[in-house]
Amino acid sequence: QAEEIAEDAAIAALVQTEEPPADLRERRLAAREEMLRTGAPWPAPTNDRMLRAARGELVDRAPKWMMRQAGRYLPEYRHTLKPTDFFTVCKTPALAAEVTLQPLRRYPSLDAMIIFSDILVIPVAMGMPCRMEAFGGPRFDWALQTPEDLAKLELSPDVDESLGYVFDAIFWTKQRAANAVPTIGFSGAPWTLMGYMVEGGASRSFDRAKKWLYLYPEASRTLLAALRDVIVRYLVAQYDAGAPLLQLFDTNCGELPPRLYEEFMVPDLKAIAEEVKRQRPHALISIFPKDGELATFNDSMYDVVGVGWKTSATRARQDVPNKTLQGNLDPHVLFADEAQIARRAQEMVREFGVDRYVCNLGHGMVPSHPVEGPAHFIAAVDALKRDDCPVGAHVSDGAGTSCSVPFCPVNAVNS
């Protein structure tokens, strides 16, 4: 029992929640107005490696972060959530900022943070209350069962009013981190959000949502277009709060046949990037079309295209030669021992090449991950410098040669 008390105390010491000033929102809005008045981008973070890679500029090593890097695998996260609940944390800037900062505090060489929130805050803002069940995941109070249910939704919510807590959390996170690394903003894509709204929550197959596309094509288009427009406003507002890079997650992309996805989803996805860029030319935008056809986005306005763990680096580079790529380590590798994590992580970096690349997982962290796994992954990536592998193993360097380098020991890190 004494050991448990000591362990709890040690975990509690890792939590450093700080209340924002009472006029946080006023400060955020004033900063936004100044940014818009000057037309300049947000000041670069101290470590801007991630942003340079997204723009296609040269970097000394591959920048890295992990999808769902703030989450249940961290004991300090579990301690923070113990007296509250998931969506309360999302809606409380002090708590959301603390949880966002926890991975950076534990793994200081991370090159980015992603704001702690959830893709489903948009349906909530549209009038669908949601709760996070311990074992069943997200569950709405009601689902879209027929087109008539669209009348229950607020199809054009005021994002500043209904989602201002997200923007406050981004601004406070950036302040607390002293702009050390970029804070990433994000949204779910229209199809992924529609899937949850029709299913009423998490689903293994999204059967009902797929049926909607065939049974109610016009109603589906109405909903998808409404989501598209809300997402644009939501992403722009996150940029205005201080997130220089914005990620669009289409987690359910691979649930649809490519032709159906092209017909219903791709025009809206391309329009989202185009409109965000039109309104905020300095914003960087990433899309993760999980298990989808990446070539679709080579001619889009997205700066970064995410790669799932089922796609090889060689295929991804062939399909999307004009974009920075992000991915794609199988998250389950982080359960392995240090040597295997290091070997597989470095193989991945060599295959993608350091140029135009952001090192990440091929999907998100899971609650049962050991905290040592990310530490080994990060150290292995940091150990592989650009000079070790200036191009990927599949990419010509212009002289007909390709990169082939040996394993780089983690203890060779110069940081």
Short mmCIF file of C-alpha atoms in Angstrom, two decimals:
data_model
loop_
_atom_site.label_atom_id
_atom_site.label_comp_id
_atom_site.label_asym_id
_atom_site.label_seq_id
_atom_site.Cartn_x
_atom_site.Cartn_y
_atom_site.Cartn_z
CA GLN A 1 0.00 0.00 0.00
CA ALA A 2 2.83 2.40 0.79
CA GLU A 3 4.31 1.71 -2.64
CA GLU A 4 0.97 2.48 -4.30
CA ILE A 5 0.70 5.75 -2.40
CA ALA A 6 4.22 6.71 -3.43
CA GLU A 7 3.49 5.79 -7.05
CA ASP A 8 0.29 7.86 -7.05
CA ALA A 9 2.19 10.80 -5.60
CA ALA A 10 4.86 10.49 -8.29
CA ILE A 11 2.21 10.49 -11.03
CA ALA A 12 0.39 13.43 -9.45
CA ALA A 13 3.65 15.38 -9.52
CA LEU A 14 3.70 15.03 -13.30
CA VAL A 15 0.43 16.95 -13.58
CA GLN A 16 0.99 20.71 -13.75
CA THR A 17 -2.43 22.14 -14.58
CA GLU A 18 -2.38 25.92 -14.72
CA GLU A 19 -5.47 28.10 -14.83
CA PRO A 20 -5.54 30.65 -17.64
CA PRO A 21 -6.11 34.34 -16.98
CA ALA A 22 -9.73 35.41 -16.62
CA ASP A 23 -9.50 37.41 -19.84
CA LEU A 24 -8.05 34.55 -21.91
CA ARG A 25 -10.65 34.86 -24.64
CA GLU A 26 -10.21 38.60 -24.90
CA ARG A 27 -6.44 38.11 -25.24
CA ARG A 28 -6.97 35.47 -27.91
CA LEU A 29 -9.30 37.66 -29.94
CA ALA A 30 -6.94 40.63 -29.66
CA ALA A 31 -4.05 38.48 -30.93
CA ARG A 32 -6.22 37.28 -33.81
CA GLU A 33 -7.14 40.83 -34.78
CA GLU A 34 -3.49 41.87 -34.75
CA MET A 35 -2.52 38.88 -36.89
CA LEU A 36 -5.27 39.64 -39.40
CA ARG A 37 -4.39 43.35 -39.44
CA THR A 38 -0.75 42.72 -40.35
CA GLY A 39 -1.44 39.82 -42.71
CA ALA A 40 1.70 38.13 -41.38
CA PRO A 41 1.92 34.47 -40.35
CA TRP A 42 2.10 33.52 -36.71
CA PRO A 43 5.64 33.86 -35.29
CA ALA A 44 7.60 30.68 -35.92
CA PRO A 45 7.99 28.39 -32.90
CA THR A 46 11.45 27.91 -31.42
CA ASN A 47 11.50 24.45 -33.00
CA ASP A 48 9.95 24.90 -36.45
CA ARG A 49 11.26 21.67 -37.95
CA MET A 50 7.72 20.33 -38.40
CA LEU A 51 6.55 23.43 -40.28
CA ARG A 52 9.62 23.49 -42.50
CA ALA A 53 9.08 19.86 -43.43
CA ALA A 54 5.41 20.54 -44.20
CA ARG A 55 6.48 23.35 -46.54
CA GLY A 56 8.97 21.05 -48.27
CA GLU A 57 12.04 22.82 -46.91
CA LEU A 58 15.22 21.03 -45.87
CA VAL A 59 15.50 19.83 -42.28
CA ASP A 60 18.35 18.30 -40.27
CA ARG A 61 16.31 15.22 -39.35
CA ALA A 62 12.78 13.97 -39.73
CA PRO A 63 10.34 15.80 -37.43
CA LYS A 64 8.11 13.48 -35.45
CA TRP A 65 4.96 13.38 -33.37
CA MET A 66 2.39 10.65 -32.70
CA MET A 67 -1.30 10.59 -33.40
CA ARG A 68 -3.16 10.39 -30.07
CA GLN A 69 0.10 11.17 -28.29
CA ALA A 70 -1.96 12.67 -25.45
CA GLY A 71 -4.05 9.81 -24.16
CA ARG A 72 -4.81 6.93 -21.88
CA TYR A 73 -1.42 5.23 -22.18
CA LEU A 74 0.02 8.07 -20.06
CA PRO A 75 -0.47 7.70 -16.29
CA GLU A 76 -0.51 11.48 -15.90
CA TYR A 77 -3.39 11.67 -18.38
CA ARG A 78 -5.37 9.07 -16.44
CA HIS A 79 -4.70 11.01 -13.23
CA THR A 80 -5.96 14.22 -14.85
CA LEU A 81 -9.18 12.58 -16.03
CA LYS A 82 -9.87 10.71 -12.79
CA PRO A 83 -12.04 13.42 -11.16
CA THR A 84 -13.76 14.47 -14.39
CA ASP A 85 -14.76 13.13 -17.81
CA PHE A 86 -13.47 13.23 -21.37
CA PHE A 87 -15.64 15.98 -22.85
CA THR A 88 -15.29 18.17 -19.75
CA VAL A 89 -11.54 18.08 -20.27
CA CYS A 90 -12.04 19.03 -23.93
CA LYS A 91 -14.22 21.98 -22.89
CA THR A 92 -11.93 23.24 -20.11
CA PRO A 93 -8.92 25.14 -21.53
CA ALA A 94 -6.80 24.59 -18.41
CA LEU A 95 -7.28 20.82 -18.58
CA ALA A 96 -7.09 20.54 -22.37
CA ALA A 97 -3.84 22.50 -22.39
CA GLU A 98 -2.39 20.37 -19.59
CA VAL A 99 -3.18 17.11 -21.36
CA THR A 100 -1.80 18.49 -24.64
CA LEU A 101 1.47 19.40 -22.91
CA GLN A 102 1.94 16.10 -21.08
CA PRO A 103 3.56 14.17 -23.97
CA LEU A 104 5.96 17.05 -24.66
CA ARG A 105 6.92 17.13 -20.99
CA ARG A 106 7.59 13.37 -21.00
CA TYR A 107 9.21 13.28 -24.47
CA PRO A 108 10.90 16.70 -24.83
CA SER A 109 12.24 16.15 -28.36
CA LEU A 110 8.76 15.83 -29.90
CA ASP A 111 8.48 18.31 -32.75
CA ALA A 112 4.78 19.14 -32.34
CA MET A 113 1.80 18.99 -30.03
CA ILE A 114 -1.75 18.29 -31.17
CA ILE A 115 -4.48 20.01 -29.22
CA PHE A 116 -6.44 17.67 -26.97
CA SER A 117 -9.96 17.56 -28.34
CA ASP A 118 -12.15 15.19 -30.35
CA ILE A 119 -13.43 15.10 -33.91
CA LEU A 120 -16.99 14.76 -32.59
CA VAL A 121 -17.14 18.25 -31.11
CA ILE A 122 -18.54 19.35 -34.49
CA PRO A 123 -21.63 17.10 -34.35
CA VAL A 124 -22.07 18.20 -30.73
CA ALA A 125 -22.04 21.82 -31.90
CA MET A 126 -24.65 20.88 -34.50
CA GLY A 127 -27.05 19.60 -31.83
CA MET A 128 -26.06 15.98 -31.15
CA PRO A 129 -25.05 15.57 -27.48
CA CYS A 130 -22.32 12.96 -27.03
CA ARG A 131 -20.80 11.06 -24.13
CA MET A 132 -17.66 8.92 -23.97
CA GLU A 133 -18.46 5.44 -22.63
CA ALA A 134 -15.73 3.58 -20.80
CA PHE A 135 -15.74 0.53 -23.05
CA GLY A 136 -17.97 1.48 -25.98
CA GLY A 137 -16.32 4.72 -27.04
CA PRO A 138 -18.33 7.77 -28.14
CA ARG A 139 -22.13 7.51 -28.13
CA PHE A 140 -24.61 10.16 -29.23
CA ASP A 141 -27.96 10.66 -27.51
CA TRP A 142 -29.60 10.06 -30.87
CA ALA A 143 -28.61 9.09 -34.41
CA LEU A 144 -29.52 10.22 -37.92
CA GLN A 145 -31.85 7.43 -39.04
CA THR A 146 -33.69 9.05 -41.96
CA PRO A 147 -33.26 12.27 -43.96
CA GLU A 148 -36.02 13.82 -41.87
CA ASP A 149 -33.62 13.79 -38.92
CA LEU A 150 -31.51 16.45 -40.60
CA ALA A 151 -34.14 18.94 -39.45
CA LYS A 152 -33.00 18.31 -35.88
CA LEU A 153 -29.53 19.62 -36.67
CA GLU A 154 -28.16 23.13 -36.66
CA LEU A 155 -26.49 22.81 -40.06
CA SER A 156 -24.63 26.11 -39.75
CA PRO A 157 -23.61 26.60 -36.11
CA ASP A 158 -21.67 29.62 -34.93
CA VAL A 159 -18.27 28.01 -34.33
CA ASP A 160 -17.00 30.93 -32.26
CA GLU A 161 -19.92 30.53 -29.90
CA SER A 162 -20.20 26.74 -29.80
CA LEU A 163 -16.55 25.75 -30.15
CA GLY A 164 -14.75 28.72 -28.64
CA TYR A 165 -13.41 26.50 -25.88
CA VAL A 166 -11.23 24.68 -28.46
CA PHE A 167 -9.76 27.94 -29.68
CA ASP A 168 -9.16 29.11 -26.11
CA ALA A 169 -7.38 25.82 -25.38
CA ILE A 170 -5.11 26.22 -28.42
CA PHE A 171 -4.21 29.78 -27.45
CA TRP A 172 -3.53 28.82 -23.81
CA THR A 173 -1.49 25.77 -24.81
CA LYS A 174 0.70 27.91 -27.04
CA GLN A 175 1.16 30.41 -24.22
CA ARG A 176 2.06 27.74 -21.69
CA ALA A 177 4.55 26.13 -24.05
CA ALA A 178 6.06 29.54 -24.88
CA ASN A 179 5.66 28.62 -28.55
CA ALA A 180 8.38 26.00 -28.21
CA VAL A 181 6.87 23.72 -30.88
CA PRO A 182 3.84 24.04 -33.16
CA THR A 183 0.40 23.27 -31.78
CA ILE A 184 -1.58 21.31 -34.37
CA GLY A 185 -5.29 21.95 -34.79
CA PHE A 186 -7.54 19.33 -36.33
CA SER A 187 -10.97 18.25 -37.47
CA GLY A 188 -12.67 15.11 -38.63
CA ALA A 189 -13.48 14.99 -42.35
CA PRO A 190 -17.11 15.15 -43.56
CA TRP A 191 -17.46 11.43 -44.30
CA THR A 192 -15.91 10.32 -41.01
CA LEU A 193 -18.18 12.68 -39.07
CA MET A 194 -21.22 11.59 -41.06
CA GLY A 195 -20.42 7.97 -40.26
CA TYR A 196 -20.53 8.57 -36.52
CA MET A 197 -23.67 10.70 -36.80
CA VAL A 198 -25.61 8.05 -38.72
CA GLU A 199 -24.35 5.14 -36.62
CA GLY A 200 -24.98 7.02 -33.38
CA GLY A 201 -21.40 6.50 -32.26
CA ALA A 202 -18.51 4.13 -32.78
CA SER A 203 -19.01 1.25 -35.21
CA ARG A 204 -16.93 -1.58 -36.62
CA SER A 205 -18.34 -1.45 -40.13
CA PHE A 206 -20.35 1.78 -40.57
CA ASP A 207 -22.94 -0.22 -42.50
CA ARG A 208 -25.80 2.20 -41.88
CA ALA A 209 -23.74 5.18 -42.95
CA LYS A 210 -22.72 3.47 -46.19
CA LYS A 211 -26.36 2.59 -46.89
CA TRP A 212 -27.23 6.28 -46.54
CA LEU A 213 -25.03 7.15 -49.52
CA TYR A 214 -26.99 4.74 -51.74
CA LEU A 215 -30.48 5.15 -50.25
CA TYR A 216 -30.42 8.90 -49.59
CA PRO A 217 -27.81 10.43 -51.92
CA GLU A 218 -29.28 13.94 -51.88
CA ALA A 219 -29.67 14.02 -48.11
CA SER A 220 -26.12 12.68 -47.83
CA ARG A 221 -24.83 15.48 -50.04
CA THR A 222 -26.73 18.04 -47.97
CA LEU A 223 -25.16 16.77 -44.76
CA LEU A 224 -21.67 16.44 -46.24
CA ALA A 225 -21.81 19.97 -47.67
CA ALA A 226 -22.95 21.37 -44.33
CA LEU A 227 -20.10 19.56 -42.57
CA ARG A 228 -17.64 20.85 -45.18
CA ASP A 229 -18.61 24.44 -44.47
CA VAL A 230 -18.49 24.02 -40.69
CA ILE A 231 -15.07 22.35 -40.95
CA VAL A 232 -13.68 25.27 -42.97
CA ARG A 233 -14.81 27.77 -40.34
CA TYR A 234 -13.56 25.52 -37.55
CA LEU A 235 -10.09 25.07 -39.08
CA VAL A 236 -9.72 28.77 -39.88
CA ALA A 237 -10.64 29.63 -36.29
CA GLN A 238 -8.05 27.14 -34.98
CA TYR A 239 -5.41 28.80 -37.15
CA ASP A 240 -6.54 32.16 -35.81
CA ALA A 241 -6.06 30.84 -32.27
CA GLY A 242 -2.41 30.00 -32.97
CA ALA A 243 -2.33 26.58 -34.68
CA PRO A 244 -0.09 27.03 -37.76
CA LEU A 245 -0.72 23.48 -39.02
CA LEU A 246 -4.18 21.95 -39.35
CA GLN A 247 -4.91 18.25 -39.78
CA LEU A 248 -8.01 16.71 -41.35
CA PHE A 249 -8.66 13.13 -40.26
CA ASP A 250 -10.65 10.94 -42.65
CA THR A 251 -10.32 7.82 -40.55
CA ASN A 252 -13.19 6.06 -42.35
CA CYS A 253 -11.90 6.77 -45.85
CA GLY A 254 -11.02 3.13 -46.48
CA GLU A 255 -14.55 1.97 -45.67
CA LEU A 256 -15.77 3.10 -49.10
CA PRO A 257 -15.04 1.91 -52.66
CA PRO A 258 -12.67 4.37 -54.35
CA ARG A 259 -15.21 5.40 -56.99
CA LEU A 260 -17.87 6.17 -54.38
CA TYR A 261 -15.34 8.11 -52.30
CA GLU A 262 -14.29 10.08 -55.37
CA GLU A 263 -17.91 10.86 -56.19
CA PHE A 264 -19.15 11.90 -52.74
CA MET A 265 -16.11 12.97 -50.73
CA VAL A 266 -13.14 14.14 -52.77
CA PRO A 267 -14.62 17.39 -54.16
CA ASP A 268 -15.52 18.57 -50.66
CA LEU A 269 -12.15 17.54 -49.25
CA LYS A 270 -10.30 19.48 -51.93
CA ALA A 271 -12.63 22.43 -51.41
CA ILE A 272 -11.83 22.49 -47.68
CA ALA A 273 -8.11 22.92 -48.35
CA GLU A 274 -8.72 25.48 -51.08
CA GLU A 275 -11.01 27.60 -48.94
CA VAL A 276 -8.83 27.48 -45.82
CA LYS A 277 -5.84 28.50 -47.96
CA ARG A 278 -7.85 31.27 -49.60
CA GLN A 279 -8.81 32.71 -46.23
CA ARG A 280 -5.49 32.04 -44.49
CA PRO A 281 -2.69 31.72 -47.08
CA HIS A 282 -0.04 31.00 -44.44
CA ALA A 283 -1.90 28.01 -42.96
CA LEU A 284 -0.39 24.57 -43.51
CA ILE A 285 -2.88 21.74 -43.97
CA SER A 286 -2.53 17.96 -43.69
CA ILE A 287 -5.00 15.24 -44.62
CA PHE A 288 -5.04 11.63 -43.43
CA PRO A 289 -7.20 9.58 -45.83
CA LYS A 290 -6.71 6.35 -43.91
CA ASP A 291 -6.49 3.28 -46.15
CA GLY A 292 -7.61 5.33 -49.16
CA GLU A 293 -6.07 6.10 -52.54
CA LEU A 294 -3.41 8.71 -51.81
CA ALA A 295 -2.90 9.72 -55.44
CA THR A 296 -6.25 11.50 -55.25
CA PHE A 297 -4.61 14.28 -53.24
CA ASN A 298 -1.44 14.85 -55.24
CA ASP A 299 -3.08 17.76 -57.09
CA SER A 300 -4.82 19.17 -54.01
CA MET A 301 -3.95 22.18 -51.87
CA TYR A 302 -2.95 20.00 -48.92
CA ASP A 303 0.68 20.44 -47.89
CA VAL A 304 0.95 17.05 -46.15
CA VAL A 305 -0.69 13.70 -46.90
CA GLY A 306 -0.82 11.08 -44.14
CA VAL A 307 0.00 7.44 -44.89
CA GLY A 308 -1.58 4.52 -43.04
CA TRP A 309 0.43 1.53 -41.91
CA LYS A 310 -1.01 -0.65 -44.68
CA THR A 311 0.70 1.40 -47.42
CA SER A 312 4.41 1.12 -48.21
CA ALA A 313 6.63 4.17 -48.35
CA THR A 314 7.55 3.34 -51.94
CA ARG A 315 3.92 3.23 -53.04
CA ALA A 316 3.11 6.42 -51.15
CA ARG A 317 5.99 8.32 -52.78
CA GLN A 318 4.92 7.06 -56.21
CA ASP A 319 1.29 8.05 -55.66
CA VAL A 320 1.95 11.44 -54.04
CA PRO A 321 5.27 12.72 -55.42
CA ASN A 322 4.44 16.39 -54.90
CA LYS A 323 3.57 16.36 -51.20
CA THR A 324 5.23 16.00 -47.83
CA LEU A 325 4.22 12.60 -46.47
CA GLN A 326 3.44 11.68 -42.87
CA GLY A 327 3.45 8.27 -41.26
CA ASN A 328 3.39 5.37 -41.01
CA LEU A 329 4.76 3.01 -38.32
CA ASP A 330 2.40 0.25 -37.26
CA PRO A 331 1.38 1.40 -33.73
CA HIS A 332 1.77 -2.17 -32.47
CA VAL A 333 5.52 -1.92 -33.02
CA LEU A 334 5.59 0.17 -29.83
CA PHE A 335 4.85 -2.98 -27.83
CA ALA A 336 8.16 -4.52 -28.99
CA ASP A 337 11.55 -4.32 -27.30
CA GLU A 338 13.82 -1.32 -27.72
CA ALA A 339 16.02 -2.90 -30.39
CA GLN A 340 13.13 -3.88 -32.62
CA ILE A 341 11.39 -0.51 -32.23
CA ALA A 342 14.61 1.28 -33.17
CA ARG A 343 15.26 -0.97 -36.16
CA ARG A 344 11.76 -0.67 -37.59
CA ALA A 345 11.51 3.07 -36.97
CA GLN A 346 14.82 3.73 -38.69
CA GLU A 347 13.92 1.45 -41.59
CA MET A 348 10.79 3.52 -42.06
CA VAL A 349 12.67 6.84 -42.06
CA ARG A 350 15.20 5.51 -44.57
CA GLU A 351 12.40 4.28 -46.82
CA PHE A 352 10.58 7.62 -46.81
CA GLY A 353 13.72 9.76 -46.76
CA VAL A 354 14.13 12.78 -44.51
CA ASP A 355 13.11 15.30 -47.16
CA ARG A 356 9.40 16.14 -47.34
CA TYR A 357 8.62 13.75 -44.53
CA VAL A 358 7.01 13.87 -41.08
CA CYS A 359 7.63 10.78 -38.97
CA ASN A 360 4.52 9.45 -37.26
CA LEU A 361 2.50 6.33 -36.67
CA GLY A 362 0.18 4.81 -39.26
CA HIS A 363 -2.71 5.32 -36.84
CA GLY A 364 -3.11 6.48 -33.25
CA MET A 365 -1.63 5.40 -29.92
CA VAL A 366 -3.70 2.86 -28.00
CA PRO A 367 -4.47 2.87 -24.24
CA SER A 368 -2.38 -0.22 -23.53
CA HIS A 369 0.85 1.13 -25.01
CA PRO A 370 3.77 1.16 -22.56
CA VAL A 371 5.27 4.60 -22.02
CA GLU A 372 8.69 3.18 -22.94
CA GLY A 373 7.56 2.44 -26.53
CA PRO A 374 7.29 6.07 -27.65
CA ALA A 375 10.58 6.88 -25.89
CA HIS A 376 12.40 4.22 -27.91
CA PHE A 377 10.67 5.31 -31.13
CA ILE A 378 11.58 8.97 -30.60
CA ALA A 379 15.20 8.21 -29.72
CA ALA A 380 15.60 6.04 -32.81
CA VAL A 381 14.23 8.72 -35.12
CA ASP A 382 16.39 11.41 -33.51
CA ALA A 383 19.47 9.24 -34.02
CA LEU A 384 19.01 9.19 -37.79
CA LYS A 385 20.17 12.52 -39.19
CA ARG A 386 19.61 13.91 -42.65
CA ASP A 387 23.24 13.34 -43.63
CA ASP A 388 22.80 9.65 -42.82
CA CYS A 389 20.05 9.34 -45.42
CA PRO A 390 19.36 12.41 -47.55
CA VAL A 391 16.86 10.58 -49.76
CA GLY A 392 14.61 7.58 -49.32
CA ALA A 393 15.72 4.16 -50.46
CA HIS A 394 13.25 4.36 -53.37
CA VAL A 395 14.08 7.92 -54.47
CA SER A 396 16.84 8.71 -56.91
CA ASP A 397 19.28 11.40 -55.81
CA GLY A 398 19.60 12.59 -59.39
CA ALA A 399 22.80 10.64 -60.02
CA GLY A 400 21.19 7.25 -60.36
CA THR A 401 22.05 6.22 -56.83
CA SER A 402 19.85 5.61 -53.81
CA CYS A 403 20.30 5.73 -50.08
CA SER A 404 21.52 2.64 -48.27
CA VAL A 405 22.76 3.19 -44.74
CA PRO A 406 23.31 0.87 -41.81
CA PHE A 407 21.37 0.84 -38.57
CA CYS A 408 22.22 3.93 -36.51
CA PRO A 409 22.63 3.16 -32.80
CA VAL A 410 20.39 5.18 -30.49
CA ASN A 411 23.32 6.00 -28.25
CA ALA A 412 24.78 7.99 -31.14
CA VAL A 413 22.13 10.69 -30.66
CA ASN A 414 23.58 14.20 -30.64
CA SER A 415 20.83 16.26 -29.05
#
